[in-house]
Amino acid sequence: MELEKEKYLRGFMIMMFIMILEKLMVMVMLRDQYLVEKNYLILEGVEPVDQEVKKDPLSETRSTFVYVPRDEAFSEVKSLTFSGNTVYSVLHAVVPALESVVTDPNLGFPHFPAIDSLFNVGVDLPGLGDKKSGLFNVVPRLIKAISDTRKDVLLFESPQLVQRDKFSWFRDVEFARQTLAGLNPYSIRLVTEWPLRSKLDPKVYGPPESEITKELIEKEIGNYMTVEQAVQQKKLFILDYHDLLLPYVNKVNELKGSVLYGSRTIFFLTPEGTLKPLAIELTRPPVDDKPQWKEVYSPNDWNATGAWLWKLAKAHVLSHDSGYHQLVSHWLRTHCCTEPYILASNRQLSAMHPIYRLLHPHFRYTMEINALAREALINANGIIESSFFPGKYAVELSSIAYGAEWRFDQEALPQNLISRGLAVEDPNEPHGLKLTIEDYPFANDGLVLWDILKQWVTNYVNHYYPQTNLIESDKELQAWWSEIKNVGHGDKRDEPWWPELKTPNDLIGIVTTIVWVTSGHHAAVNFGQYSYAGYFPNRPTVARSKMPTEDPTAEEWEWFMNKPEEALLRCFPSQIQATKVMTILDVLSNHSPDEEYIGEKIEPYWAEDPVINAAFEVFSGKLKELEGIIDARNNDSKLNNRNGAGVMPYELLKPYSEPGVTGKGVPYSISI
């Protein structure tokens, strides 16, 4: 009895010692990370700020610090050369400096030359030219020309879009083209039913029927065909932010400086393979004692009033698309939904497991960059909340979209295209898919990259799992997939669309989807941000004024009729919103000098195995071929969505890039 008691006490003491040791290790790691950040800021000349928000001594205190395990943090080279500390410094040095200069947060741009001046005159920032201030070094690319007499000027680089064609953003053909070859190619969908109808409760949101009529559509397409024929022949497409946004309209409209509608935008596929916008419908649900309001706008070149209303309606739709891109296509579907894969891999797979080794390069630095985003980008009153249309409802909207739209099986590119009606299965086509829009640059290049990734994963998986029974007998692998489904995405654990993991083909599909999301998907929605949105009239992040036709007073309508250009400028983001977003988009679009591109360098543990080494050589060679394929497509004059006078070539899925803001390059992982 005494012996058993002694063993129990000894075991208890050992357990307590281990618990204390673990806590001490966590404290040391937290201290080390804090000191690294603090010392970096001091070296850069930026005064470090205590992250803890101090309140009343008796009240709760909170910290904005997000812990990141040491093995997930940026490497020393990456920290010193670029990435996290650059973002951190921009957010904690440049943004506050801008806010101190632009003292009125609601001040808009008085005229379009004032917007142009951001690129040829600059913004006066006191202390910018002083290297001790910390501002000079954190945004070297933005400061493209500082003369001896003007050392305190922040001068933005002209984005590639306006370098090629300064007025492209004004044209409907470019508005439509960017749904296929722009920053958010994930939203355009095929119209499969007519008439359009909301699925929301009409008792709450008003009549569900759309006011985009058959007559209006047929008029806009010049009686080329009936609406029924257009739907049957797959000629009508839609950007549909109606049902997702309508529940937020009244809440957002209570916020200062943001006006929201539910929106639908209809496009027609022309014989030239381009999209032509036909109509925009904006809807406000019932509010107070007012009934539902909705109105349809169409391109109106023969009537000045209609033409300006169309431009204002486009500004609203573009703000919807910008917010959806940032919160759903980008943040949710890449950054957020990759975290469960990372956690499950570290918890359930040993570092020597072949699938861990395959996925590890695709997970580097993601937890670190996500922690930084939670501290200063998507946090309360951060860049997103202060500069994008949902305001304080931004993360809530992202969560609602996750519940309503996210499916693991449809994160695979082929299934995603099929789900949106942009492709159908066809074994006679090169990638097993026939695209509904043949000249769809994102899909054209993406499917080539998808096949290259899948072939690499197939060769790798088949080498380590030559027999089917090895999949189900691998306990680590089964625990990994179970945690992803049941813990990481626990609220969707019972969905019928989760793939099974019983065969090598199952594993190939799962892993290819994960590596596509971290590489191709993220590259397509991230590295073109400054190129497309750096000139904010092309992609405004918020609409600050209501449509002139929504319950106007006599004075409001007269003002619009006399000053339509000023009405558009007032609708655009304010000066501080625009410059803050431009600054951060420049940094987020940047490739660091030590960027790790897919297939560029072989991992040491891959090189150890001759079979995997040979498979990697094939993988790398195919990626180099893709570079040439994309160049050839961009030079093909028959492809109007990526070639033409002043048209930006589509290069977002070119595998390799030099450092900087290039609008191309596909890294392994989500590291910015």
PDB file of C-alpha atoms in Angstrom, residues 77-83 86 590-597 600-601 657-660:
ATOM      1  CA  VAL A  77      15.649  35.965 -43.134  1.00  0.00           C
ATOM      2  CA  LYS A  78      11.988  36.616 -43.893  1.00  0.00           C
ATOM      3  CA  SER A  79      11.623  38.879 -40.860  1.00  0.00           C
ATOM      4  CA  LEU A  80      14.673  40.933 -41.756  1.00  0.00           C
ATOM      5  CA  THR A  81      14.007  41.224 -45.475  1.00  0.00           C
ATOM      6  CA  PHE A  82      10.319  41.907 -45.687  1.00  0.00           C
ATOM      7  CA  SER A  83       6.908  40.524 -44.934  1.00  0.00           C
ATOM      8  CA  THR A  86       6.985  45.526 -43.007  1.00  0.00           C
ATOM      9  CA  ASN A 590       4.554  42.485 -52.571  1.00  0.00           C
ATOM     10  CA  HIS A 591       6.754  39.413 -53.037  1.00  0.00           C
ATOM     11  CA  SER A 592       9.569  39.249 -50.515  1.00  0.00           C
ATOM     12  CA  PRO A 593      13.124  38.636 -51.804  1.00  0.00           C
ATOM     13  CA  ASP A 594      13.121  35.149 -50.260  1.00  0.00           C
ATOM     14  CA  GLU A 595       9.706  34.126 -51.645  1.00  0.00           C
ATOM     15  CA  GLU A 596       9.350  30.347 -52.036  1.00  0.00           C
ATOM     16  CA  TYR A 597       7.617  29.662 -55.364  1.00  0.00           C
ATOM     17  CA  GLU A 600      11.372  26.305 -57.821  1.00  0.00           C
ATOM     18  CA  LYS A 601      13.560  24.493 -55.259  1.00  0.00           C
ATOM     19  CA  SER A 657       8.295  36.356 -60.175  1.00  0.00           C
ATOM     20  CA  GLU A 658      10.999  38.773 -59.175  1.00  0.00           C
ATOM     21  CA  PRO A 659      10.612  40.560 -55.797  1.00  0.00           C
ATOM     22  CA  GLY A 660       8.173  43.441 -55.464  1.00  0.00           C
TER      23      GLY A 660
END
